Amino acid sequence: MSKEEILLKDLNPQQRDAVLHTGSPLLVLAGAGSGKTRVITHKFAHLAKSKKLSPNSILTVTFTNKASEEMKGRIYHLIGKDTDISWIGTFHSQCNRILRREIKALGYNNNFVIYDDDDQSKLIRHILKEFKIYEAMYRGVVSRISSLKSSLVSPGNFLSQTNGFGFDEKLAKVYVRYQDELKRCNVLDFDDLIMLSVKLFEENPALLEKYHDMFKYVLVDEFQDTNYAQYRLLKLLAAEDNICAVGDDDQSIYKFRGADIANILNFEKDFPGAAVIKLEQNYRSTQNILDVSGAVIASNAMRKPKKLWTERGQGEKVNHCWLNTEEEEAKHIASVIKELYLKGKYNYKDFAVLYRVNFQARAIEDALREELIQYRVMGGISFYQRKEIKDIIAYMRLVINSDDNVSLRRIINCPPRGIGAATLSKIEHEAKKKSLSLFNAIKAILKVNGVAVSAREKLNGFIHLVEKIVSADYSSAADMLEEIVDKTKYIDFIGEEKAQNIHELIAAAEGKDINEFSDSAVLVTAMDSRNAENSVSLMTLHSTKGLEFPVVFVGGLEDGLLPYFKALNNKEELAEERRLFYVGMTRAKDILWLTGAKKRRLYNTKIQEQEPSRFLNDIPPHCCQWTEKSASPQPVAMPVKRIVKLSTPRLYMAGCRVKHPKWGSGVVRECYGDGDEQKVMVNFPNVGIKRLCLRFANLEKI
């Protein structure tokens, strides 16, 4: 058997075609679990061994260091470890390498420094102070500047586009000042690495030709995640027929980072003569999981059709369970995990619980701890370890016990109230000298005017704030937390997601004793992690790319959560939410659970009635096992009703929206009967649930 035959022997026909293809641009549409990395690594080896290209002349770009290291390891295995494959890396590392050699052409020195996110934020904050702009705006400013750079909009171009007033006018001035300061200090941020590389090649054709000669082939991983700047760079570096882009338009979920799905959808137009090869054989999931996820994603209009299949067999039906509350949902997930674990087929590391937004983790973490199930939060921080949660708990602990010095140190200037390190040092000194707690030391200093007038006012305000919270009457821990949040104005200084985490904390404290809740919130952070390797994985759907698990739970399948409420009235964003759901489902190998709750605390501290996610309507009934475990006396309509074969078609289905001439808009919760005799149960937000006969109801579909 020849070397090439050995290289190709483990590939399916489509993978083999992708590896062997040369002579024109190539787009490989690699469905979930179809062996994308195998194709990239084997194509690299084929180009090096059979096409006799120098491995160092194959530019290979991906998005994460983890992915690039995995590629290097596989390629070394295929072609030998003594080979130079240094042009395998992330977009940023490749551009950094180019700029270290060539940036003098743009007026920088090649010993430039790269600012990380923290460095960037500090500089932006300094500039905001300089321009007397509210510092709390810095997060939005950082995000917008990054977005402008990803779109290759220079400071000068953006300044010329503004109308002279409003936020954009302020942003333009900050952007100009920020970029001037970076260049003055010979500094680049992460977005500059891409933007300046594009600028370098567009303004220096001779340099571009040099790199055309250097790179005989360009391989791109996760092509669906490229932004405009990255796409422009690839178009510049690729010659007419030497690019292979690998990706999946159905897994484009990073629009918020600038990813543009149009890059993969327009590949054939932008690279004339391009070939397209689809990888549709899935090596990860059972057929039922593929059929369910495929049916959901098929409802997206802007996509390249694919039909995933597997040799793993039909497998278990996908499970959907509708619970009464988010706590019941979490307990159900924990009980299923416990049951499957005790049967001995799966370890805890085989389970993953996926959710749309971080605040959903709280109830799940609580339920897993109650069952003594080890877990870890992947790509994030455990709910009770989040800064905003620890800050509010620190306020609670100080209110309970004013002698708690650790808590006082944490929140004395949080949110910012102008109490700096020098003032705190004086307080510490006073406390040590007189053997006082820090809180009482502040009172002692104020009595003798031991600090400057400005500091005295701020310390007085802090003491007054704490004592006011202490003096109020509380019936539960939730009441105290609400008072803390209200009096401190903490939420005014944080983003939407962090605010929702605080609301979720308040929800968890409902009806709980103040001291017990304070203790439990601290104790949960000390949970034994000695067996962290055998832990259930908790993560947001955005964190799941590239991962797989035997058993997967996707929680919060409700309109407003998945899809997220901000996407409901935007077709493009709704399509991305559908792709996000698809990515989550296709992480499952053997068993997939879809769960939701009838009642949930969302975006405030009030319990809201939830409707099942509209995405569930796309699921083929024969692939799914529908169950309900709601404690509500009024049953929630489940799509199981669609399984019933009727002699005549039903006019309405559970989940569809209707309008009544008297009661307004509502949602069909349950249907029974046939044709004109069909009866429906409709939830009207203003009047509650009504049972209606369609013959007399005068309903209108909306």
XYZ file of C-alpha atoms in Angstrom:
702
model
C 0.000 0.000 0.000
C 1.411 3.392 -1.057
C 1.854 6.306 1.365
C -1.085 8.098 -0.256
C -3.312 5.019 0.060
C -2.381 4.754 3.734
C -3.204 8.440 4.153
C -6.634 8.033 2.537
C -7.704 4.611 3.785
C -9.667 5.790 6.852
C -11.592 8.478 4.962
C -15.118 8.188 3.588
C -15.645 9.066 -0.117
C -16.577 12.722 0.526
C -13.672 13.248 2.905
C -11.355 11.678 0.334
C -12.658 13.976 -2.403
C -12.036 17.004 -0.204
C -8.500 15.905 0.617
C -7.563 15.201 -3.017
C -9.187 18.264 -4.595
C -6.861 20.869 -6.127
C -7.027 23.214 -9.076
C -9.892 25.424 -7.896
C -11.100 27.048 -4.683
C -12.816 24.547 -2.409
C -15.568 24.976 0.163
C -16.033 21.982 2.454
C -19.434 22.104 4.157
C -18.697 19.983 7.185
C -21.849 19.059 9.097
C -21.706 18.573 12.857
C -19.599 15.552 13.841
C -18.584 14.826 10.219
C -14.817 14.732 10.736
C -13.860 18.286 9.807
C -10.497 18.261 11.595
C -9.596 14.944 9.994
C -10.173 16.464 6.540
C -8.024 19.526 7.286
C -5.129 17.540 8.745
C -5.183 14.890 6.010
C -5.382 17.566 3.311
C -2.355 19.259 4.820
C -0.489 15.946 4.814
C -1.578 15.230 1.226
C -0.345 18.627 0.032
C 2.978 18.091 1.781
C 3.567 14.455 0.834
C 1.862 13.934 -2.514
C 1.922 17.462 -3.935
C 5.426 18.059 -2.573
C 4.572 21.437 -1.058
C 6.787 22.598 1.754
C 4.782 22.288 4.991
C 5.945 25.792 5.819
C 4.270 27.083 2.665
C 0.780 25.970 3.767
C -0.912 28.765 5.707
C -3.453 27.192 8.061
C -5.651 29.436 10.184
C -8.197 28.693 12.872
C -9.736 30.536 15.812
C -8.411 29.044 19.026
C -5.026 27.994 20.321
C -6.574 24.695 21.394
C -7.701 23.947 17.831
C -4.337 24.901 16.321
C -2.431 22.744 18.824
C -4.724 19.798 18.082
C -4.094 20.254 14.352
C -0.340 20.402 14.853
C -0.410 17.195 16.885
C -2.386 15.310 14.240
C -0.255 16.641 11.374
C 2.963 15.703 13.153
C 1.548 12.188 13.490
C 0.868 12.080 9.730
C 4.043 13.631 8.328
C 6.668 13.493 11.095
C 7.666 15.688 13.997
C 10.850 16.979 12.380
C 8.818 19.106 9.957
C 8.456 22.886 10.193
C 4.711 23.635 10.332
C 4.981 27.013 12.022
C 2.334 28.629 9.813
C -0.435 26.765 11.613
C -2.135 29.022 14.130
C -4.881 31.474 14.967
C -5.674 34.536 12.879
C -4.113 36.725 15.550
C -0.902 34.712 15.907
C -0.390 34.583 12.127
C -0.957 38.325 11.756
C 1.314 39.058 14.700
C 4.068 37.091 12.985
C 3.591 38.967 9.708
C 3.500 42.370 11.407
C 6.650 41.658 13.429
C 8.405 41.374 10.089
C 6.659 44.069 8.051
C 4.951 46.670 10.272
C 7.625 49.316 9.650
C 5.869 49.889 6.329
C 2.940 51.307 8.364
C 5.069 53.615 10.523
C 5.334 51.361 13.601
C 8.422 49.753 15.110
C 8.462 45.962 15.033
C 8.997 45.814 18.816
C 5.347 46.832 19.361
C 3.457 45.744 22.483
C 0.052 44.016 22.324
C -2.599 45.210 24.790
C -4.928 42.646 26.287
C -8.584 43.346 27.180
C -7.683 44.759 30.589
C -5.035 47.111 29.172
C -7.499 48.266 26.500
C -10.222 48.952 29.079
C -7.880 50.991 31.276
C -6.808 53.184 28.360
C -10.399 53.734 27.221
C -11.433 54.672 30.757
C -8.586 57.186 30.938
C -9.698 58.770 27.644
C -13.335 58.911 28.790
C -12.223 60.834 31.892
C -10.159 63.129 29.677
C -13.232 63.923 27.556
C -15.472 64.126 30.683
C -17.652 61.283 29.401
C -19.506 59.066 31.888
C -17.034 56.278 32.699
C -19.739 53.613 32.953
C -20.004 53.831 29.144
C -16.606 52.190 28.694
C -17.982 48.680 28.018
C -20.109 49.946 25.156
C -17.204 52.011 23.814
C -14.795 49.051 23.875
C -17.348 46.859 22.098
C -18.116 49.457 19.398
C -14.449 50.185 18.672
C -13.799 46.452 18.321
C -16.778 46.152 15.971
C -15.549 49.090 13.857
C -12.099 47.558 13.524
C -13.593 44.172 12.601
C -15.459 45.989 9.829
C -12.244 47.797 8.754
C -13.645 51.213 9.617
C -10.741 53.514 10.530
C -11.070 56.351 13.078
C -10.957 58.949 10.303
C -13.644 57.192 8.253
C -15.920 56.811 11.248
C -15.435 60.448 12.250
C -16.468 61.579 8.771
C -19.631 59.426 8.975
C -20.972 60.939 12.220
C -23.544 63.700 12.164
C -21.884 65.837 14.824
C -24.009 64.894 17.826
C -25.128 61.959 19.934
C -23.259 58.881 21.098
C -21.524 58.257 17.759
C -20.009 61.747 17.794
C -18.520 61.103 21.258
C -17.444 57.614 20.217
C -15.675 58.971 17.120
C -13.598 61.378 19.228
C -12.691 58.628 21.680
C -11.806 56.243 18.811
C -9.508 58.841 17.184
C -7.834 59.634 20.507
C -7.519 55.951 21.394
C -5.900 54.966 18.116
C -3.535 57.969 18.226
C -2.454 56.969 21.724
C -1.846 53.362 20.655
C 0.343 54.436 17.751
C 2.206 57.018 19.866
C 3.087 54.279 22.360
C 3.824 51.696 19.600
C 0.997 49.507 20.870
C -1.558 47.290 19.105
C -4.749 45.766 20.415
C -6.077 42.398 19.223
C -8.283 43.906 16.527
C -5.326 45.910 15.182
C -3.499 42.689 14.396
C -6.069 41.869 11.713
C -6.937 45.400 10.578
C -3.329 46.503 10.169
C -2.424 43.296 8.316
C -5.168 44.068 5.781
C -3.946 47.669 5.550
C -0.365 46.456 5.087
C -1.192 44.275 2.095
C -3.651 46.685 0.488
C -1.140 49.535 0.591
C 1.936 47.483 -0.338
C 1.347 45.290 -3.427
C 4.984 44.191 -3.486
C 4.692 42.824 0.037
C 1.484 41.036 -0.870
C 3.216 39.413 -3.830
C 6.008 38.281 -1.508
C 3.512 36.419 0.669
C 1.721 35.015 -2.370
C 5.045 33.445 -3.305
C 5.516 32.219 0.270
C 2.074 30.626 0.764
C 1.312 28.029 -1.883
C -1.928 26.985 -0.206
C -4.356 28.462 2.346
C -6.433 26.255 4.676
C -9.148 27.865 6.814
C -10.926 26.204 9.716
C -14.327 27.327 11.123
C -14.859 29.549 8.095
C -18.410 30.397 9.188
C -16.961 32.341 12.154
C -14.862 34.788 10.116
C -15.633 38.490 10.346
C -15.264 41.020 7.550
C -11.634 41.892 8.335
C -10.561 38.228 8.515
C -12.378 37.496 5.257
C -10.658 40.404 3.508
C -7.309 39.150 4.762
C -7.948 35.657 3.406
C -9.017 37.034 0.031
C -5.795 39.035 -0.141
C -3.528 36.121 0.808
C -5.200 33.449 -1.320
C -4.334 33.204 -4.989
C -7.009 32.213 -7.482
C -7.201 28.488 -6.814
C -5.234 27.725 -3.652
C -7.749 28.117 -0.861
C -9.779 25.503 0.984
C -12.324 26.790 3.474
C -13.912 24.339 5.911
C -16.991 25.234 7.910
C -20.687 24.822 8.521
C -23.171 27.627 7.971
C -25.547 25.850 10.367
C -23.049 26.412 13.181
C -22.514 30.135 12.724
C -23.343 31.423 16.223
C -20.940 34.278 16.861
C -22.583 37.255 15.195
C -22.152 39.185 18.453
C -18.375 38.851 17.934
C -18.605 40.117 14.366
C -18.891 36.759 12.567
C -20.644 37.173 9.218
C -22.496 34.134 7.866
C -22.492 35.781 4.425
C -18.788 34.863 4.112
C -19.569 31.162 3.809
C -22.871 31.612 1.967
C -21.197 33.793 -0.713
C -18.007 31.746 -1.087
C -18.913 30.460 -4.543
C -19.677 33.982 -5.756
C -16.532 35.508 -4.270
C -14.288 32.672 -5.484
C -15.453 31.915 -9.045
C -15.155 28.312 -10.109
C -15.218 27.062 -6.527
C -16.093 23.440 -5.844
C -18.370 22.518 -2.942
C -18.127 19.199 -1.108
C -20.585 18.289 1.635
C -19.592 16.102 4.563
C -22.905 14.604 5.676
C -21.896 11.382 7.406
C -21.994 12.017 11.134
C -19.739 9.986 13.454
C -21.060 11.375 16.731
C -24.823 11.119 17.172
C -27.632 8.632 16.712
C -30.073 9.093 13.826
C -32.937 10.313 16.033
C -30.755 13.132 17.348
C -29.708 14.023 13.802
C -33.301 13.930 12.538
C -34.527 16.210 15.326
C -31.692 18.731 14.996
C -31.862 18.571 11.193
C -35.604 19.297 11.188
C -35.102 22.329 13.426
C -32.284 23.850 11.371
C -34.088 23.164 8.078
C -36.518 25.974 8.941
C -33.730 28.520 8.439
C -34.040 30.046 4.985
C -30.465 31.312 4.475
C -28.453 28.099 4.533
C -26.902 25.465 2.325
C -29.024 22.298 2.578
C -27.464 19.229 4.214
C -28.876 15.907 5.370
C -26.790 14.320 8.094
C -26.830 10.554 8.496
C -25.032 8.016 10.617
C -24.223 4.328 10.823
C -24.766 4.380 14.606
C -28.429 3.359 14.323
C -31.683 5.082 15.242
C -30.942 5.262 18.960
C -33.233 6.436 21.741
C -35.945 8.949 21.017
C -35.156 12.523 21.979
C -36.837 13.378 25.295
C -38.801 16.556 25.930
C -40.102 17.358 29.392
C -42.169 20.388 30.371
C -41.979 21.245 34.091
C -43.877 23.651 36.257
C -40.963 25.819 37.504
C -37.272 26.324 36.827
C -36.520 24.597 40.145
C -38.552 21.560 39.096
C -36.769 21.581 35.747
C -33.392 21.586 37.494
C -34.420 18.826 39.914
C -35.650 16.718 36.997
C -32.315 17.099 35.212
C -30.431 16.167 38.381
C -32.643 13.121 38.997
C -32.177 11.819 35.426
C -28.413 12.235 35.752
C -28.430 10.413 39.087
C -30.570 7.593 37.713
C -28.384 7.028 34.628
C -25.232 7.254 36.730
C -26.479 4.671 39.240
C -27.321 2.273 36.419
C -23.575 2.195 35.768
C -23.575 2.986 32.059
C -22.367 6.589 32.370
C -19.975 8.525 34.599
C -20.709 12.117 35.604
C -18.213 13.385 33.019
C -20.479 11.950 30.303
C -23.239 14.499 31.053
C -23.564 18.106 29.904
C -26.258 20.631 30.796
C -26.537 23.481 28.284
C -28.386 26.763 28.697
C -28.853 30.041 26.831
C -27.819 32.541 29.505
C -25.684 32.235 32.620
C -28.360 32.954 35.196
C -30.011 29.604 34.356
C -27.075 27.856 36.006
C -28.161 28.829 39.525
C -31.115 26.462 39.817
C -29.182 23.664 38.097
C -26.189 24.067 40.416
C -28.472 23.999 43.462
C -30.221 20.828 42.255
C -26.962 19.021 41.495
C -25.560 19.893 44.920
C -28.710 18.558 46.608
C -28.109 15.241 44.842
C -24.394 15.382 45.753
C -23.512 15.357 42.053
C -20.105 16.783 41.192
C -20.198 19.458 38.500
C -18.064 22.139 36.904
C -18.968 25.270 35.006
C -17.162 25.199 31.668
C -15.987 28.377 29.986
C -17.263 30.461 32.856
C -17.578 30.857 36.586
C -19.857 29.043 38.988
C -22.938 31.132 39.749
C -22.014 31.832 43.354
C -18.426 32.670 42.380
C -19.439 35.499 40.022
C -18.222 38.924 41.105
C -21.658 40.513 41.187
C -23.044 37.665 43.318
C -20.119 37.788 45.757
C -20.482 41.578 45.986
C -24.169 41.433 46.932
C -23.568 38.541 49.361
C -20.769 40.614 50.931
C -23.278 43.446 51.524
C -25.656 40.930 53.106
C -22.934 39.590 55.392
C -21.920 43.103 56.458
C -25.525 43.991 57.226
C -25.836 40.825 59.328
C -22.479 41.405 61.031
C -20.897 44.856 60.844
C -17.633 43.403 62.236
C -17.082 41.401 59.005
C -13.912 43.116 57.779
C -13.474 40.944 54.706
C -16.911 41.845 53.389
C -16.399 45.540 54.152
C -13.114 45.622 52.256
C -14.850 44.066 49.284
C -17.742 46.512 48.997
C -16.620 49.780 50.591
C -15.968 51.163 47.092
C -18.322 48.898 45.128
C -20.046 50.354 43.272
C -17.480 53.174 42.989
C -18.070 55.892 45.585
C -14.597 57.528 45.657
C -13.165 55.728 48.703
C -9.632 54.957 47.586
C -6.684 52.970 48.904
C -5.248 55.885 50.929
C -8.487 56.350 52.864
C -8.834 52.611 53.459
C -5.238 52.525 54.740
C -6.107 55.175 57.367
C -9.142 53.124 58.395
C -7.005 49.972 58.708
C -4.487 51.852 60.831
C -7.218 53.201 63.141
C -8.774 49.753 63.495
C -5.458 48.153 64.427
C -4.537 50.926 66.863
C -7.840 50.772 68.775
C -8.655 47.053 68.210
C -11.826 47.945 66.337
C -13.606 46.425 63.384
C -13.205 48.439 60.191
C -16.844 49.542 60.374
C -16.411 50.919 63.897
C -13.033 52.390 62.966
C -14.768 54.451 60.266
C -17.228 55.742 62.892
C -14.345 56.631 65.210
C -12.509 58.523 62.469
C -15.644 60.451 61.558
C -16.140 61.555 65.185
C -12.712 63.231 65.298
C -12.636 64.401 61.664
C -9.616 62.174 61.025
C -9.808 62.380 57.226
C -10.145 65.078 54.583
C -13.552 66.694 54.032
C -14.159 64.942 50.693
C -13.312 61.525 52.162
C -15.434 62.257 55.254
C -18.510 62.888 53.134
C -18.021 59.631 51.241
C -17.443 57.600 54.416
C -20.483 59.199 56.037
C -22.543 58.213 53.024
C -21.299 54.622 53.235
C -22.041 54.286 56.968
C -25.484 55.850 56.502
C -26.195 53.436 53.604
C -25.320 50.320 55.638
C -27.205 51.481 58.747
C -30.291 52.277 56.677
C -30.285 48.740 55.256
C -29.729 47.316 58.765
C -32.658 49.236 60.236
C -35.305 47.908 57.827
C -37.569 44.949 58.615
C -37.277 41.849 56.434
C -39.493 38.804 56.153
C -36.973 36.822 54.098
C -33.474 36.890 52.638
C -34.993 37.982 49.321
C -36.416 41.120 50.956
C -33.004 42.060 52.307
C -31.319 41.465 48.962
C -33.896 43.611 47.182
C -33.249 46.412 49.685
C -29.483 46.115 49.206
C -29.795 46.282 45.424
C -32.197 49.231 45.643
C -30.211 51.324 48.135
C -26.752 50.682 46.639
C -27.852 51.286 43.013
C -25.494 48.427 42.206
C -27.354 47.388 39.059
C -26.805 50.836 37.516
C -23.103 50.006 37.210
C -23.312 46.580 35.588
C -24.532 45.066 32.339
C -27.822 43.336 31.601
C -26.582 39.770 32.069
C -24.988 40.501 35.452
C -28.158 42.252 36.542
C -30.150 39.144 35.644
C -27.771 37.053 37.756
C -28.600 39.270 40.737
C -32.330 38.880 40.084
C -31.768 35.131 40.004
C -29.992 35.327 43.373
C -33.008 37.150 44.808
C -35.278 34.448 43.378
C -33.207 31.768 45.091
C -33.574 33.633 48.410
C -37.374 33.807 48.278
C -38.851 32.586 51.567
C -35.397 31.720 52.990
C -34.088 32.682 56.424
C -31.520 35.482 56.160
C -28.738 33.837 58.153
C -29.270 30.416 56.622
C -29.224 31.805 53.108
C -26.081 33.844 53.776
C -24.351 30.754 55.146
C -25.471 28.507 52.287
C -24.341 31.015 49.637
C -20.864 30.935 51.135
C -20.734 27.209 51.794
C -21.648 26.216 48.231
C -18.495 27.884 46.930
C -16.445 25.538 49.046
C -17.870 22.397 47.476
C -15.327 19.599 47.278
C -13.670 19.562 43.847
C -11.192 16.733 44.327
C -12.935 14.654 41.680
C -13.384 17.498 39.188
C -12.437 15.286 36.254
C -15.540 13.166 36.811
C -17.989 16.057 36.843
C -21.142 17.045 35.024
C -20.338 19.895 32.619
C -22.460 23.049 32.791
C -22.088 25.646 30.057
C -23.824 28.147 27.849
C -24.739 27.067 24.342
C -22.122 29.466 22.950
C -19.402 27.557 24.818
C -20.188 24.146 23.324
C -18.539 24.372 19.901
C -16.189 21.470 19.268
C -17.409 19.462 22.275
C -19.413 16.253 22.542
C -21.006 14.266 25.364
C -22.898 10.959 25.549
C -25.826 12.633 27.351
C -26.873 16.253 26.785
C -29.607 18.374 28.380
C -30.692 21.610 26.706
C -32.654 23.596 29.281
C -34.929 26.595 29.068
C -36.740 25.687 25.837
C -39.108 28.626 26.144
C -39.885 31.625 23.968
C -37.892 34.501 25.444
C -35.031 32.274 26.518
C -34.414 30.090 23.495
C -34.988 31.896 21.254
C -33.807 34.861 23.314
C -36.350 37.656 23.666
C -34.176 40.192 21.809
C -34.255 37.993 18.695
C -38.000 37.405 18.477
C -38.689 40.274 16.092
C -35.533 40.036 13.998
C -35.307 37.357 11.279
C -31.498 37.247 11.191
C -31.147 37.036 14.949
C -33.915 34.442 15.173
C -32.060 32.359 12.580
C -28.914 32.590 14.700
C -30.849 31.470 17.774
C -32.038 28.457 15.787
C -28.422 27.690 14.816
C -27.450 27.976 18.467
C -30.105 25.430 19.412
C -28.862 23.183 16.604
C -25.284 23.363 17.860
C -26.435 22.404 21.353
C -28.452 19.403 20.182
C -25.659 18.072 17.972
C -23.296 17.853 20.963
C -25.233 14.736 22.083
C -23.974 11.284 21.149
C -26.499 8.878 22.717
C -29.219 10.696 24.669
C -30.721 14.161 24.246
C -33.096 15.816 26.721
C -34.961 19.055 25.947
C -36.526 20.741 28.979
C -38.471 23.872 29.807
C -40.571 25.396 32.550
C -44.050 26.876 32.646
C -42.994 29.501 35.201
C -39.668 31.283 35.428
C -38.209 34.466 36.862
C -36.993 36.483 33.856
C -35.322 39.892 33.578
C -36.883 41.038 36.844
C -37.903 39.493 40.127
C -41.448 38.582 39.081
C -42.452 35.060 38.055
C -43.606 34.944 34.452
C -45.730 32.447 32.561
C -43.689 30.864 29.785
C -44.663 29.316 26.472
C -42.758 26.395 24.925
C -40.092 27.444 22.435
C -41.366 27.892 18.904
C -38.426 25.758 17.764
C -40.148 22.697 19.253
C -42.855 22.959 16.593
C -40.314 21.844 13.960
C -39.490 18.543 15.638
C -40.824 15.367 13.940
C -43.175 13.703 16.468
C -41.903 10.193 15.744
C -38.384 11.126 16.846
C -39.358 12.537 20.226
C -40.855 11.352 23.493
C -43.042 14.156 24.903
C -43.824 14.228 28.619
C -45.129 16.742 31.114
C -44.458 16.922 34.831
C -46.214 20.165 35.657
C -47.756 20.687 39.054
C -50.187 23.166 37.586
C -53.877 22.175 37.740
C -54.245 23.402 34.177
C -52.251 21.148 31.858
C -49.851 22.803 29.485
C -50.354 21.699 25.906
C -47.522 19.619 24.621
C -46.629 18.816 21.065
C -47.502 15.178 21.824
C -50.974 16.117 20.625
C -49.536 16.308 17.121
C -48.831 12.595 17.186
C -52.544 11.727 17.243
C -53.799 10.728 13.811
C -57.041 12.497 12.983
C -59.689 11.669 10.470
C -59.895 15.361 9.551
C -57.156 17.961 10.001
C -57.157 20.164 13.060
C -57.621 23.843 12.458
C -55.366 24.867 15.346
C -52.366 23.298 17.066
C -50.880 23.775 20.518
C -48.560 26.759 20.580
C -50.201 28.750 17.763
C -51.199 32.333 18.438
C -54.780 33.489 18.062
C -56.916 36.615 18.471
C -60.363 36.785 20.070
C -62.721 39.749 19.415
C -63.322 40.263 23.154
C -60.254 38.959 24.977
C -57.525 39.931 22.499
C -54.395 37.870 21.691
C -53.649 34.526 23.276
C -51.804 31.222 22.844
C -53.427 27.845 22.272
C -52.408 25.565 25.157
C -54.393 22.409 24.364
C -56.489 21.057 21.468
C -58.980 18.185 21.279
C -61.619 17.042 18.822
C -61.642 17.206 15.000
C -62.461 19.808 12.378
C -65.378 22.132 13.252
C -65.927 20.205 16.472
C -62.426 21.012 17.658
C -62.180 22.549 21.109
C -59.229 24.545 22.339
C -57.853 25.828 25.610
C -56.385 29.317 25.126
C -54.322 31.364 27.551
C -55.277 35.041 27.240
C -52.793 37.161 29.266
C -55.494 39.601 30.401
C -58.246 37.153 31.386
C -56.527 33.792 31.912
C -57.355 30.407 30.383
C -60.567 29.945 28.387
C -62.003 26.729 26.894
C -63.645 27.404 23.551
C -65.493 25.519 20.813
C -64.137 26.672 17.481
C -67.551 26.636 15.879
C -68.640 29.541 18.102
C -65.359 31.126 19.228
C -64.706 33.417 16.233
C -60.947 33.005 16.643
C -58.438 34.409 14.177
C -54.921 33.042 13.619
C -52.135 35.615 14.036
